[in-house]
Coordinates of C-alpha atoms and ligand atoms in Angstrom, one line a residue:
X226 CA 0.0 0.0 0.0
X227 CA 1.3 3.4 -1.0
X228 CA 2.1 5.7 2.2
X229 CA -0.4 8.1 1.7
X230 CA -3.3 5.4 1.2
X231 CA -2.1 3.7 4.1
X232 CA -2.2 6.6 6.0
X233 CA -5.3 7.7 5.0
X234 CA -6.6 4.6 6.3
X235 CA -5.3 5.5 9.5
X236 CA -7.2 8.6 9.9
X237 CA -10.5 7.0 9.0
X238 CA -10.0 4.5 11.6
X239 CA -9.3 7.4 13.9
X240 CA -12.4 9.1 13.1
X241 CA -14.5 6.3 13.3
X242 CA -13.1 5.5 16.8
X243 CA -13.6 9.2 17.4
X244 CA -16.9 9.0 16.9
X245 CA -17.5 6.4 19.2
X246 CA -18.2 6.8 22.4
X247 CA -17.7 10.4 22.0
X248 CA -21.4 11.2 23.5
X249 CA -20.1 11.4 27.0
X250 CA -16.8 13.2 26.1
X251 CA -19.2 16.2 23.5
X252 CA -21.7 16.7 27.0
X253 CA -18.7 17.1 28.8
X254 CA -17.3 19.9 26.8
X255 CA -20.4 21.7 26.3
X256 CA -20.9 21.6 29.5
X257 CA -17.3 22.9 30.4
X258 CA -17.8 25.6 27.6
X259 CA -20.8 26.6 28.6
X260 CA -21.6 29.5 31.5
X261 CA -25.6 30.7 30.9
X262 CA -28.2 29.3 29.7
X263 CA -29.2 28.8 25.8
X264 CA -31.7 30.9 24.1
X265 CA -35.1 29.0 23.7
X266 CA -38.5 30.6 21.9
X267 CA -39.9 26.9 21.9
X268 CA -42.9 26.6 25.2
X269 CA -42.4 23.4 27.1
X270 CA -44.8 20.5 26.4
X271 CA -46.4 18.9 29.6
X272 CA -47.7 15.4 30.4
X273 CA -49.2 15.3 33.7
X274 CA -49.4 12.1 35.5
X275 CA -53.0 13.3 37.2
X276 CA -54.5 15.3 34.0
X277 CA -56.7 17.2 36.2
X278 CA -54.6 18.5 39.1
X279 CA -53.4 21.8 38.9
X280 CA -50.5 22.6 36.9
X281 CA -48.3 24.9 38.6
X282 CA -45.5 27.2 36.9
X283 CA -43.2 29.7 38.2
X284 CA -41.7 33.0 37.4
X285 CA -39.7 33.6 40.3
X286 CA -37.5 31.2 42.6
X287 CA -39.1 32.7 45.4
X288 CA -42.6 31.5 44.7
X289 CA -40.9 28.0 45.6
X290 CA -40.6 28.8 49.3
X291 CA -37.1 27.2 49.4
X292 CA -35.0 27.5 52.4
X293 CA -33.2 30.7 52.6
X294 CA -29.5 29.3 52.7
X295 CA -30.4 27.7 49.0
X296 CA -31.8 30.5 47.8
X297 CA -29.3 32.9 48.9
X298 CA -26.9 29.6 47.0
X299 CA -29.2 30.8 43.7
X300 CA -28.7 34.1 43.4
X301 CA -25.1 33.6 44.1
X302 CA -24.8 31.4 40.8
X303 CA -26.2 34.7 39.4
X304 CA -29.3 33.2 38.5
X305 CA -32.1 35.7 38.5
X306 CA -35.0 33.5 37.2
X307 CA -35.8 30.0 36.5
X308 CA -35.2 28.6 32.7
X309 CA -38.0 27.7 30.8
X310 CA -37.9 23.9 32.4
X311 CA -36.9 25.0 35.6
X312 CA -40.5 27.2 35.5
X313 CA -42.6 23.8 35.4
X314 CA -40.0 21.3 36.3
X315 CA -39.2 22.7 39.9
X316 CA -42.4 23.2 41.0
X317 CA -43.1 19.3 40.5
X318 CA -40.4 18.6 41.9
X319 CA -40.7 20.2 45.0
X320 CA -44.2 18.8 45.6
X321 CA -45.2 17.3 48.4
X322 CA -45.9 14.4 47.9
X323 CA -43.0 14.1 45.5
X324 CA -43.6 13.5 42.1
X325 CA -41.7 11.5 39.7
X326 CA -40.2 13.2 36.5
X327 CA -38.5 12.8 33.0
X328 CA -37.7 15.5 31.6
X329 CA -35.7 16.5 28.1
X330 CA -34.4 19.8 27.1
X331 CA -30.8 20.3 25.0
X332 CA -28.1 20.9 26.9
X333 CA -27.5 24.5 28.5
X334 CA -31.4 24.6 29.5
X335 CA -30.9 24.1 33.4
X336 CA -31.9 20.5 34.0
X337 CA -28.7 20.2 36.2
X338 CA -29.5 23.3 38.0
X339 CA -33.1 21.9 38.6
X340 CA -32.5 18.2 40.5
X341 CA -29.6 19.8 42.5
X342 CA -32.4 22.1 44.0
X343 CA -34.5 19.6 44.3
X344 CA -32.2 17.6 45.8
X345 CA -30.7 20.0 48.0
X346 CA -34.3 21.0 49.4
X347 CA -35.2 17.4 50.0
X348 CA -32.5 16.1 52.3
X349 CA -32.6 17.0 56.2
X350 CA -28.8 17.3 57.3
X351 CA -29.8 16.4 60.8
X352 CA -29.9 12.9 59.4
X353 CA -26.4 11.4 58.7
X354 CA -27.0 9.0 56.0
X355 CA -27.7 9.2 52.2
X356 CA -30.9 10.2 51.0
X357 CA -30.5 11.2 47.5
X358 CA -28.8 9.4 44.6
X359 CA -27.8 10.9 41.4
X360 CA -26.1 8.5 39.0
X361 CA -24.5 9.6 35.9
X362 CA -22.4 8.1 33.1
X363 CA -19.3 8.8 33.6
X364 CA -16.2 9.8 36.4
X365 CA -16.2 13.4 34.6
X366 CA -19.8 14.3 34.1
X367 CA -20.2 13.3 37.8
X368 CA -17.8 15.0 39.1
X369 CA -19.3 18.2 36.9
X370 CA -23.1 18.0 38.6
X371 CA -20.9 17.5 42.0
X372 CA -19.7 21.1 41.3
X373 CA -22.7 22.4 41.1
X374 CA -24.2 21.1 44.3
X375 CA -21.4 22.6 46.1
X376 CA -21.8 25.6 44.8
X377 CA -25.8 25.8 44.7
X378 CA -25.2 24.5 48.8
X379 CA -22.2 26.9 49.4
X380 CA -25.0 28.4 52.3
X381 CA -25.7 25.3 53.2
X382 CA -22.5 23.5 54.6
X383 CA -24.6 20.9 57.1
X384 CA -25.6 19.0 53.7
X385 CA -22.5 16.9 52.5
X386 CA -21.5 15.1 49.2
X387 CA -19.6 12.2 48.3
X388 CA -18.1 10.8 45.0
X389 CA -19.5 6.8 44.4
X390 CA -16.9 6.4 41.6
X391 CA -14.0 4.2 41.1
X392 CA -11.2 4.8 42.9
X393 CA -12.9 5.5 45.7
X394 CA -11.9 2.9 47.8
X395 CA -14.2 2.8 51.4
X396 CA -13.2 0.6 54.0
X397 CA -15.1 -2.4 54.7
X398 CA -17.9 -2.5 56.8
X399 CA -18.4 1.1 57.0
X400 CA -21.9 3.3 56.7
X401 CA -21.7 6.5 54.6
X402 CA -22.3 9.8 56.4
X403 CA -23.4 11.9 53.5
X404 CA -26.7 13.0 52.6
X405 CA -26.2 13.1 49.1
X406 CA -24.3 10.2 46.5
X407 CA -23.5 11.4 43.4
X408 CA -21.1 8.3 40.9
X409 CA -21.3 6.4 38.0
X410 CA -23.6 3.3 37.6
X411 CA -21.7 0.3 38.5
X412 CA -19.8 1.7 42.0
X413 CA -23.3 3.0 42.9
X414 CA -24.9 -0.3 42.6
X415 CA -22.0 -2.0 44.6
X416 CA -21.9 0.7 47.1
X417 CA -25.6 -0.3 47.5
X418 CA -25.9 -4.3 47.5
X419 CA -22.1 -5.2 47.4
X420 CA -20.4 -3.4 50.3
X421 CA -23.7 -2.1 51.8
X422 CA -21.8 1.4 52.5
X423 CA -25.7 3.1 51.5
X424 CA -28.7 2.1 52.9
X425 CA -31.1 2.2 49.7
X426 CA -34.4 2.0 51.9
X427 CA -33.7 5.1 53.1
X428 CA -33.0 6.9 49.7
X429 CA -35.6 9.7 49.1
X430 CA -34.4 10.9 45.8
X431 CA -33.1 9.1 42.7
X432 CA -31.4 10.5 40.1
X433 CA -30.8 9.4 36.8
X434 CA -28.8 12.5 34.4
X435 CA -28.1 12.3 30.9
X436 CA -30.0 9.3 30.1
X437 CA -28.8 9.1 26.7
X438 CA -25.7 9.0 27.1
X439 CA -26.1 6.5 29.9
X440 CA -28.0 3.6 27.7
X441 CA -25.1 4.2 24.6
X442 CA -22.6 2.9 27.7
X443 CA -22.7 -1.0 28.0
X444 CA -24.2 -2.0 31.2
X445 CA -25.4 1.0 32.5
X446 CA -28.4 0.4 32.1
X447 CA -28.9 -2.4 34.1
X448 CA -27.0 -1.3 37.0
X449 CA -29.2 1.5 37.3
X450 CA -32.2 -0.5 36.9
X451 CA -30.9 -2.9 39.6
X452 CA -30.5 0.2 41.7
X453 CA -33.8 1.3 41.0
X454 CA -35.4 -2.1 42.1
X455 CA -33.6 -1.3 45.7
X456 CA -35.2 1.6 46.5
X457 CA -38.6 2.4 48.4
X458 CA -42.0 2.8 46.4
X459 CA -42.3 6.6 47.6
X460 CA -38.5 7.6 46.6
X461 CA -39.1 10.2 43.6
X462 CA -37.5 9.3 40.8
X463 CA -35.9 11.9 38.3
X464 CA -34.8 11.2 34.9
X465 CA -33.1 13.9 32.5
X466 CA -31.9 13.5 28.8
X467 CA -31.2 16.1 26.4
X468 CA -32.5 13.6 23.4
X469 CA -35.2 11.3 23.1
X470 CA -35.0 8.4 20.7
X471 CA -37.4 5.4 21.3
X472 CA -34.5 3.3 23.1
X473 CA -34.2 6.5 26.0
X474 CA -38.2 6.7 26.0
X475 CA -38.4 2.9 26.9
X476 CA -35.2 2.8 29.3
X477 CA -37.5 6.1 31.0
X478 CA -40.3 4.3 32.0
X479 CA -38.6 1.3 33.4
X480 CA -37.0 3.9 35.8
X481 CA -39.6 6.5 36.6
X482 CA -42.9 4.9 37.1
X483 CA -46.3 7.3 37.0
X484 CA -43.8 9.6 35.2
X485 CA -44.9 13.6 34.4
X486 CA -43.1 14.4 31.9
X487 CA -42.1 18.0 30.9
X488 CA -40.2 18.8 26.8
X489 CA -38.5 21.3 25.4
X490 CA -38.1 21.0 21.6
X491 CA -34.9 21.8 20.5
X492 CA -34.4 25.3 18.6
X493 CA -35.0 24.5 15.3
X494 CA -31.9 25.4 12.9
X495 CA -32.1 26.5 9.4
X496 CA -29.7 27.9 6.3
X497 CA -32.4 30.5 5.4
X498 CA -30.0 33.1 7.1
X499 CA -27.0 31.7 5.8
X500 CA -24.9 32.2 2.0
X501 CA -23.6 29.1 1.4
X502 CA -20.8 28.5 -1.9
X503 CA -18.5 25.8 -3.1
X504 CA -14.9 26.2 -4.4
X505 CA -13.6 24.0 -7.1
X506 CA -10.3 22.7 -6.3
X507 CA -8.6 19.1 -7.5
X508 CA -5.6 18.7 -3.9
X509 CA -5.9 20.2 -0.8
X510 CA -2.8 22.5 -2.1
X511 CA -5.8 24.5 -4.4
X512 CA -7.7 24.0 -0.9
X513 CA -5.5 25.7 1.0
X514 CA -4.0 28.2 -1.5
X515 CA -8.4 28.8 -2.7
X516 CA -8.6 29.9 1.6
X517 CA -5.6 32.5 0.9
X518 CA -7.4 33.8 -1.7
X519 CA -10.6 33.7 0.3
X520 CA -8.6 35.4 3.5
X521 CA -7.2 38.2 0.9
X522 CA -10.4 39.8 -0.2
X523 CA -12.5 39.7 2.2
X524 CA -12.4 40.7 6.0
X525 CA -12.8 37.6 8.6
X526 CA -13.1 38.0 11.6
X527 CA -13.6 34.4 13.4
X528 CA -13.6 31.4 10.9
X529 CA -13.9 27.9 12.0
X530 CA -12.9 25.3 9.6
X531 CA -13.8 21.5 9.0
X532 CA -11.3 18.6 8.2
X533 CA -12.3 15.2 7.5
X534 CA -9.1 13.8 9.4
X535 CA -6.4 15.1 12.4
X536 CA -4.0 14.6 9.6
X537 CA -5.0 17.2 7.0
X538 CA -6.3 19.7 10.5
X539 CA -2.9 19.7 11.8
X540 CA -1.5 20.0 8.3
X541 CA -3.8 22.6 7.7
X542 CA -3.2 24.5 10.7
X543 CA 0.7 24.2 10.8
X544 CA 0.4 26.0 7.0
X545 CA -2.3 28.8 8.1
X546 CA 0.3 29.6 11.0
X547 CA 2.9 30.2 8.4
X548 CA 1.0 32.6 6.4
X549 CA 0.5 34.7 9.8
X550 CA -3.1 33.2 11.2
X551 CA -3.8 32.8 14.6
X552 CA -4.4 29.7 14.4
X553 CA -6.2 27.1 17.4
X554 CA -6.2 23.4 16.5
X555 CA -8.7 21.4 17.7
X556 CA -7.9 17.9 17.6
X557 CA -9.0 14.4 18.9
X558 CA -6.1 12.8 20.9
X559 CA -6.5 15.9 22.9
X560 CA -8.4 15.5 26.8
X561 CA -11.7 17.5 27.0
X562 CA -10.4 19.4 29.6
X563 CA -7.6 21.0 26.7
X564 CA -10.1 21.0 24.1
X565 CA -12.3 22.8 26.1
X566 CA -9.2 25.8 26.9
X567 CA -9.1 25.6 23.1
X568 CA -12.8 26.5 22.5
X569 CA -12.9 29.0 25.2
X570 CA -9.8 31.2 23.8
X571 CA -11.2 30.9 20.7
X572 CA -14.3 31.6 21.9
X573 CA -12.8 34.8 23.7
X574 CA -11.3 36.3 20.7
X575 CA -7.5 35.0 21.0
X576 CA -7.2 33.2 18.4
X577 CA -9.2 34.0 14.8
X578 CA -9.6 30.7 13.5
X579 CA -10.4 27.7 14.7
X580 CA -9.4 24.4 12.9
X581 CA -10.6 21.2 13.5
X582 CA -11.9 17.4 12.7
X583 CA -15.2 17.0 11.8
X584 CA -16.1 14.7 14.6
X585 CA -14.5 16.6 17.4
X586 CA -16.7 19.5 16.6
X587 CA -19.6 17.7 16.5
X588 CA -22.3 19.2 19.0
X589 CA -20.4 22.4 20.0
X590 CA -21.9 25.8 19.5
X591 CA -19.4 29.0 19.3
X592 CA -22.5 31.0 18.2
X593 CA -20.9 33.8 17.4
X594 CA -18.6 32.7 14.0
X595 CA -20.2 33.6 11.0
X596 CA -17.9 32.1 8.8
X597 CA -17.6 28.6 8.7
X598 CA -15.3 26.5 6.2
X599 CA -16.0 22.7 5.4
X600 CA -12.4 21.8 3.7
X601 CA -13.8 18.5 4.1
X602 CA -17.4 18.3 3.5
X603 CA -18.9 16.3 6.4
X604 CA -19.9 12.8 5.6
X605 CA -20.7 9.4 7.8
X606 CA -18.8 6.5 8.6
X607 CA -20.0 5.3 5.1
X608 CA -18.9 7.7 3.2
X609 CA -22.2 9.1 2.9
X610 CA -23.4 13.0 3.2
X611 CA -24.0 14.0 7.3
X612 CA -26.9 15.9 6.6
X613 CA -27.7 16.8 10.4
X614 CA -23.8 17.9 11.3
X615 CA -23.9 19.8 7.8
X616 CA -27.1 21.9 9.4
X617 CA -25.5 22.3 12.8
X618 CA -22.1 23.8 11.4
X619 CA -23.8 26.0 9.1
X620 CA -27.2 26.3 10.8
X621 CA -28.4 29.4 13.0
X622 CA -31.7 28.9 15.0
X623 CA -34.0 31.8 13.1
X624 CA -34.8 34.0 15.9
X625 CA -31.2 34.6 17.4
X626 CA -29.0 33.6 14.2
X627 CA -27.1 36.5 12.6
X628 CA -26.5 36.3 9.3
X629 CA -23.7 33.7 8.3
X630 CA -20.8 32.4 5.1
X631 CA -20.2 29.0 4.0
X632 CA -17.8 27.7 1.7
X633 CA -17.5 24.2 1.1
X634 CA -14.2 22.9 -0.7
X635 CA -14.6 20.3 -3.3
X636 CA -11.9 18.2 -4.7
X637 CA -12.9 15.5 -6.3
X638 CA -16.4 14.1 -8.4
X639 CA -16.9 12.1 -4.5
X640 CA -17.0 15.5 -2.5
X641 CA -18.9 17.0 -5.9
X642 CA -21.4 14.0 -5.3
X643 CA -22.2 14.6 -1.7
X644 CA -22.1 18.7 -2.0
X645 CA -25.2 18.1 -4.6
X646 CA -27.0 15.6 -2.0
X647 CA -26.5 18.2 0.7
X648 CA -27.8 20.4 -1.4
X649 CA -30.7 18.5 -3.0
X650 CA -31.7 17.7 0.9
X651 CA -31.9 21.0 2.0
X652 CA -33.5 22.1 -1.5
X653 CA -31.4 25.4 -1.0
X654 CA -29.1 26.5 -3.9
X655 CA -25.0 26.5 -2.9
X656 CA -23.4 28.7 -5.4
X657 CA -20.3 28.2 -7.1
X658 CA -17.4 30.7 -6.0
X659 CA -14.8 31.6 -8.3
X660 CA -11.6 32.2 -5.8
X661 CA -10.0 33.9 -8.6
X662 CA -12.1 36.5 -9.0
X663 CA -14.6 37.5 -5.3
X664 CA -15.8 40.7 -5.7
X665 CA -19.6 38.6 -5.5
X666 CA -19.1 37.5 -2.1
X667 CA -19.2 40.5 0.5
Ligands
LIG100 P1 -28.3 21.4 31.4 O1 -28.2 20.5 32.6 O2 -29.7 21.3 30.8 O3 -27.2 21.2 30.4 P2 -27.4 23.4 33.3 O4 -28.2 23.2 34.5 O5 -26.0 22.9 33.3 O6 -28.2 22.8 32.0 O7 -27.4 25.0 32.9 C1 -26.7 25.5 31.8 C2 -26.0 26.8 32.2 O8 -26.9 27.8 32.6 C3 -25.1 26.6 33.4 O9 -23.9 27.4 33.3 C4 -25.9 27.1 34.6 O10 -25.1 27.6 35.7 C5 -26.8 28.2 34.0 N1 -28.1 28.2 34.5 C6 -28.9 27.2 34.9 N2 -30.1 27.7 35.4 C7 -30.1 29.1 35.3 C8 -31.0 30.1 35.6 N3 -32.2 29.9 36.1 N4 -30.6 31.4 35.4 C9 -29.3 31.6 34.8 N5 -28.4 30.7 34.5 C10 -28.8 29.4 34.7

């Protein structure tokens, strides 16, 4: 096998295994990315369990008579007003009796925010043993929602937290003291029936976050139904996801029985606001020397752009960096935690552009680029146009979305192929741009 093919089979079997398993690591970095809440127009949807009792909502997080030292916690996040789930979702949660939930809202909506409340108001701190469970699926994410109960309890110091998570090695024999377990699947379910370190008869609150994420993980799933079957008939059962495919539906109601249910449709993206052209090229050479041409006439200020494998993105970077650019590389062998410092200086202006795989970008939002470049159209595992990762690049949702540029590079009659089926899907016209000559495009 020539080198180049040979290493071009290497990168695809790096993207594929990118691509796997990546759910937990892309909610980790939008969640380490993200510091408010996203913008939503949509109204929640609302399933009672009981039809005909009340519903409540809220405007304010006083209306929810919670105890002053939480409150006082609230406002000290900065949060002035619940989010659109948090307006139905808390209130039902903080019922008495306690009402089960699932609820589903994209990520950056303040389902976190919302069970650590309604945690932290249902746990009495005179009693030194756990009461609530929260189960996520992985060490990271965990250790994420564990931040936020100790800041949301900063006022609230009598209410502890521990870690149920590998590597936390208890002695033998001995009874947890904390009110509140937060870990991944299978330690919680040992710390439960195994070692016997939590009673679960006593658990008031269960738990279960990002339960798509959870069911892609093998296992998980039925550790947390096993931990489910432990607990008492009257513990309220919470389950969040930000997505809801038929496989997180029917995982749901084996968890939460007599479930209300409250979602929040995602915003809706669309290319209405958006230019989109194609550049004619036949190496990534013309590629790369079509983007000089590109960066020469017109004035850019952020660009993010697309590359099939880490091979051409650190190629393409290491050449952008020589004409000048300020250039960030985003790149797959890297830990969340460093791609996240990547986004976040990009995202504050140090760097101009940002240039990365397609899969590692899959599922982040830096909202305010308006120029995005696919040098490598994005496609799936078989080779096939990714319609949905296509919109999300390029997309704005309508009522927020400035107005956006997107070139897509074309090399060959493949990427020709798939630029067509993108844009026979979306039924909106990409037009051709001629790099040597760009007066059309500002
Ligand atoms: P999700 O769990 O749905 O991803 P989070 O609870 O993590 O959402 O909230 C997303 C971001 O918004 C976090 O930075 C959080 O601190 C913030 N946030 C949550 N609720 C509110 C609120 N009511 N007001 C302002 N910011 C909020």
């Amino acid at each position: 096998m020539a080198t180049d093919s040979w290493a071009q089979a290497v990168d695809e079997q790096e993207a594929a295994a990118e691509s796997v398993n990546d759910k937990a690591a892309q909610s980790l970095l939008n969640k380490l990315i993200r510091n408010n809440l996203v913008n939503t127009t949509n109204q929640v949807e609302v399933l009672q369990k009981d039809p005909n009792s009340p519903l409540y909502s809220v405007k304010s997080f006083e209306e929810l008579r919670l105890k002053p030292q939480l409150l006082q916690g609230v406002y000290a996040m900065g949060f002035n007003r619940p989010s659109k789930i948090q307006e139905t979702a808390l209130p039902m949660m903080l019922a008495e009796p306690p009402q089960n939930l699932i609820a589903q809202s994209q990520s950056g909506t303040g389902k976190t925010a919302a069970f650590v409340l309604a945690m932290l108001s249902h746990v009495d701190p005179n009693n030194k043993y756990p009461q609530c469970l929260c189960v996520s699926p992985t060490y990271e994410l965990a250790l994420q929602t564990g931040k936020v109960i100790e800041q949301m309890g900063k006022y609230y110091p009598e209410v502890k937290l521990v870690y149920a998570i590998r590597g936390n090695k208890l002695q033998r024999g001995m009874k947890l003291q904390e009110q509140i377990v937060i870990g991944t699947p299978g330690t919680m379910l040992d710390w439960c029936s195994k070692f016997k370190f939590i009673d679960p008869k006593k658990i008031k609150v269960f738990v279960l976050d990002e339960a798509d994420v959870m069911i892609a993980t093998q296992g998980h799933q039925d550790q947390s139904i096993r931990i489910q079957r432990m607990l008492p008939k009257n513990c309220q059962m919470l389950l969040f996801s930000a997505t809801f495919e038929e496989t997180v539906w029917s995982f749901a109601q084996r968890i939460v029985p007599d479930p209300n249910i409250i979602k929040l449709k995602r915003e809706e993206e669309t290319l209405d606001t958006i230019k989109q052209y194609f550049v004619l090229c036949n190496s990534k050479e013309e590629k790369f020397q079509a983007l000089c041409n590109i960066y020469g006439a017109i004035t850019i200020a952020q660009a993010m752009i697309f590359c099939h494998t880490r091979r051409t993105a650190g190629w393409l970077a290491g050449e952008l960096s020589r004409e000048g650019h300020q250039v960030a590389l985003l790149s797959g062998e890297m830990q969340v935690e460093q791609r996240a410092a990547v986004i976040e200086r990009f995202r504050d202006g140090k760097e101009k552009v940002l240039v990365t795989t397609n899969v590692c970008a899959r599922g982040i939002d830096v909202e305010q680029v308006s120029v995005v470049i696919n040098f490598d159209l994005p496609v799936d595992k078989d080779g096939n146009p990714d319609n949905e990762t296509y919109l999300h690049r390029i997309g704005r949702t309508g009522r927020f979305g400035k107005r956006g540029l997107a070139i897509n590079m074309v090399d060959s009659k493949m990427s020709m192929n798939i630029l067509n089926r993108i844009q026979d899907h979306f039924n909106k016209k990409i037009e051709r741009l001629d790099t040597d000559d760009l007066d059309e495009i500002e």
